[in-house]
Amino acid sequence: MKLNHVNLTVTDVPAASDFLEKYFGLKKLDTSEDARGENFGVLFDDNGLVFTLMKGAEVQYPKTFHIGFIQESEEKVNEINQRLKEDGFKVASPVRSHGWTFYVKAPGGFTVEVLA
């Protein structure tokens, strides 16, 4: 058994969707025919994950809540960290903790961990 579906409530579905696609390689499903319009998004990966986003006016996750993208190497973690910085995200450099890791606040109101 594996976890293969996650739904997050976010304040900005298109921005969160673009972020997940650009930095983590998720692929957007065309939802243009969906009656919810830009209030709903679906992304997926090559391993069977279905990641849905739904718009909420107020999004408050607990302080320690996050989702994570485990990378194959520390170099990949560094690369994503640098790309985020270059694109204007306020993100600290990776540190050695429970792995080589950093956190970033994603558009839409949730936190992402990137680690190897």
CSV table of C-alpha atoms in Angstrom, one decimal:
chain,number,residue,atom,x,y,z
A,1,MET,CA,0.0,0.0,0.0
A,2,LYS,CA,1.2,3.5,-0.7
A,3,LEU,CA,-0.2,7.0,-0.2
A,4,ASN,CA,-1.1,8.1,-3.7
A,5,HIS,CA,-3.6,11.0,-3.2
A,6,VAL,CA,-3.2,14.3,-1.4
A,7,ASN,CA,-5.6,17.2,-1.4
A,8,LEU,CA,-4.6,20.6,-0.1
A,9,THR,CA,-6.7,23.7,0.4
A,10,VAL,CA,-4.8,26.8,-0.9
A,11,THR,CA,-5.5,30.5,-1.4
A,12,ASP,CA,-4.3,30.5,-5.0
A,13,VAL,CA,-4.7,27.4,-7.1
A,14,PRO,CA,-3.0,28.5,-10.3
A,15,ALA,CA,0.0,29.8,-8.4
A,16,ALA,CA,0.4,26.7,-6.3
A,17,SER,CA,-0.1,24.5,-9.3
A,18,ASP,CA,2.5,26.4,-11.3
A,19,PHE,CA,5.0,26.1,-8.4
A,20,LEU,CA,4.6,22.4,-8.0
A,21,GLU,CA,5.0,21.9,-11.7
A,22,LYS,CA,8.0,24.2,-12.1
A,23,TYR,CA,10.1,23.1,-9.1
A,24,PHE,CA,9.0,19.5,-8.5
A,25,GLY,CA,8.0,18.2,-11.9
A,26,LEU,CA,4.4,17.4,-11.3
A,27,LYS,CA,2.2,17.5,-14.4
A,28,LYS,CA,-1.0,19.5,-14.6
A,29,LEU,CA,-4.2,17.8,-15.7
A,30,ASP,CA,-6.4,20.0,-17.9
A,31,THR,CA,-9.3,21.0,-15.7
A,32,SER,CA,-10.6,23.7,-18.0
A,33,GLU,CA,-13.9,21.8,-18.4
A,34,ASP,CA,-14.4,21.5,-14.6
A,35,ALA,CA,-17.2,23.8,-13.3
A,36,ARG,CA,-14.9,24.9,-10.4
A,37,GLY,CA,-12.6,26.7,-12.8
A,38,GLU,CA,-9.5,28.1,-11.2
A,39,ASN,CA,-10.7,27.0,-7.8
A,40,PHE,CA,-9.6,23.4,-8.5
A,41,GLY,CA,-6.5,21.9,-9.8
A,42,VAL,CA,-5.1,18.4,-10.4
A,43,LEU,CA,-1.5,17.4,-10.8
A,44,PHE,CA,0.1,14.0,-11.0
A,45,ASP,CA,3.5,12.3,-11.2
A,46,ASP,CA,4.9,9.2,-12.9
A,47,ASN,CA,4.5,7.1,-9.8
A,48,GLY,CA,0.7,7.2,-9.4
A,49,LEU,CA,0.4,10.3,-7.2
A,50,VAL,CA,-2.7,12.4,-7.7
A,51,PHE,CA,-2.3,15.8,-6.1
A,52,THR,CA,-5.4,18.0,-6.0
A,53,LEU,CA,-5.7,21.6,-5.0
A,54,MET,CA,-8.9,23.4,-3.9
A,55,LYS,CA,-9.3,27.1,-3.2
A,56,GLY,CA,-10.1,28.3,0.2
A,57,ALA,CA,-10.6,31.9,1.4
A,58,GLU,CA,-8.6,31.3,4.6
A,59,VAL,CA,-5.9,28.7,4.7
A,60,GLN,CA,-4.2,27.9,8.1
A,61,TYR,CA,-2.1,24.8,8.4
A,62,PRO,CA,-0.5,24.0,11.8
A,63,LYS,CA,3.0,25.5,12.1
A,64,THR,CA,4.7,22.1,11.6
A,65,PHE,CA,2.5,20.9,8.7
A,66,HIS,CA,4.4,20.4,5.4
A,67,ILE,CA,4.7,18.2,2.4
A,68,GLY,CA,8.0,16.9,1.2
A,69,PHE,CA,9.9,16.1,-2.0
A,70,ILE,CA,12.8,13.7,-1.4
A,71,GLN,CA,15.5,14.2,-4.0
A,72,GLU,CA,18.1,11.7,-5.3
A,73,SER,CA,21.1,13.7,-4.2
A,74,GLU,CA,22.3,16.7,-2.1
A,75,GLU,CA,23.2,18.4,-5.4
A,76,LYS,CA,19.6,18.3,-6.6
A,77,VAL,CA,18.5,19.8,-3.3
A,78,ASN,CA,21.1,22.6,-3.8
A,79,GLU,CA,19.9,23.1,-7.4
A,80,ILE,CA,16.2,23.5,-6.4
A,81,ASN,CA,17.2,25.8,-3.5
A,82,GLN,CA,19.3,28.0,-5.9
A,83,ARG,CA,16.4,28.2,-8.5
A,84,LEU,CA,14.0,29.2,-5.8
A,85,LYS,CA,16.3,32.0,-4.6
A,86,GLU,CA,16.9,33.2,-8.1
A,87,ASP,CA,13.1,33.4,-8.6
A,88,GLY,CA,12.7,35.5,-5.5
A,89,PHE,CA,11.6,33.0,-2.9
A,90,LYS,CA,12.8,33.7,0.7
A,91,VAL,CA,14.5,30.4,1.4
A,92,ALA,CA,17.3,29.5,3.7
A,93,SER,CA,20.2,27.4,2.4
A,94,PRO,CA,20.0,23.7,3.1
A,95,VAL,CA,21.2,22.4,6.4
A,96,ARG,CA,22.2,19.0,7.7
A,97,SER,CA,19.4,17.8,10.0
A,98,HIS,CA,17.5,14.6,9.4
A,99,GLY,CA,19.0,14.8,5.9
A,100,TRP,CA,20.2,17.6,3.6
A,101,THR,CA,17.1,19.8,3.8
A,102,PHE,CA,15.4,23.1,3.6
A,103,TYR,CA,11.8,24.4,3.7
A,104,VAL,CA,10.0,26.9,1.5
A,105,LYS,CA,6.6,28.6,1.8
A,106,ALA,CA,4.7,27.8,-1.4
A,107,PRO,CA,2.3,30.1,-3.1
A,108,GLY,CA,-1.2,29.3,-1.7
A,109,GLY,CA,-0.2,28.9,2.0
A,110,PHE,CA,1.5,25.6,2.5
A,111,THR,CA,5.1,24.6,3.3
A,112,VAL,CA,7.3,22.3,1.3
A,113,GLU,CA,10.4,20.4,2.5
A,114,VAL,CA,13.1,19.5,0.0
A,115,LEU,CA,15.6,16.9,1.2
A,116,ALA,CA,18.0,14.2,0.3
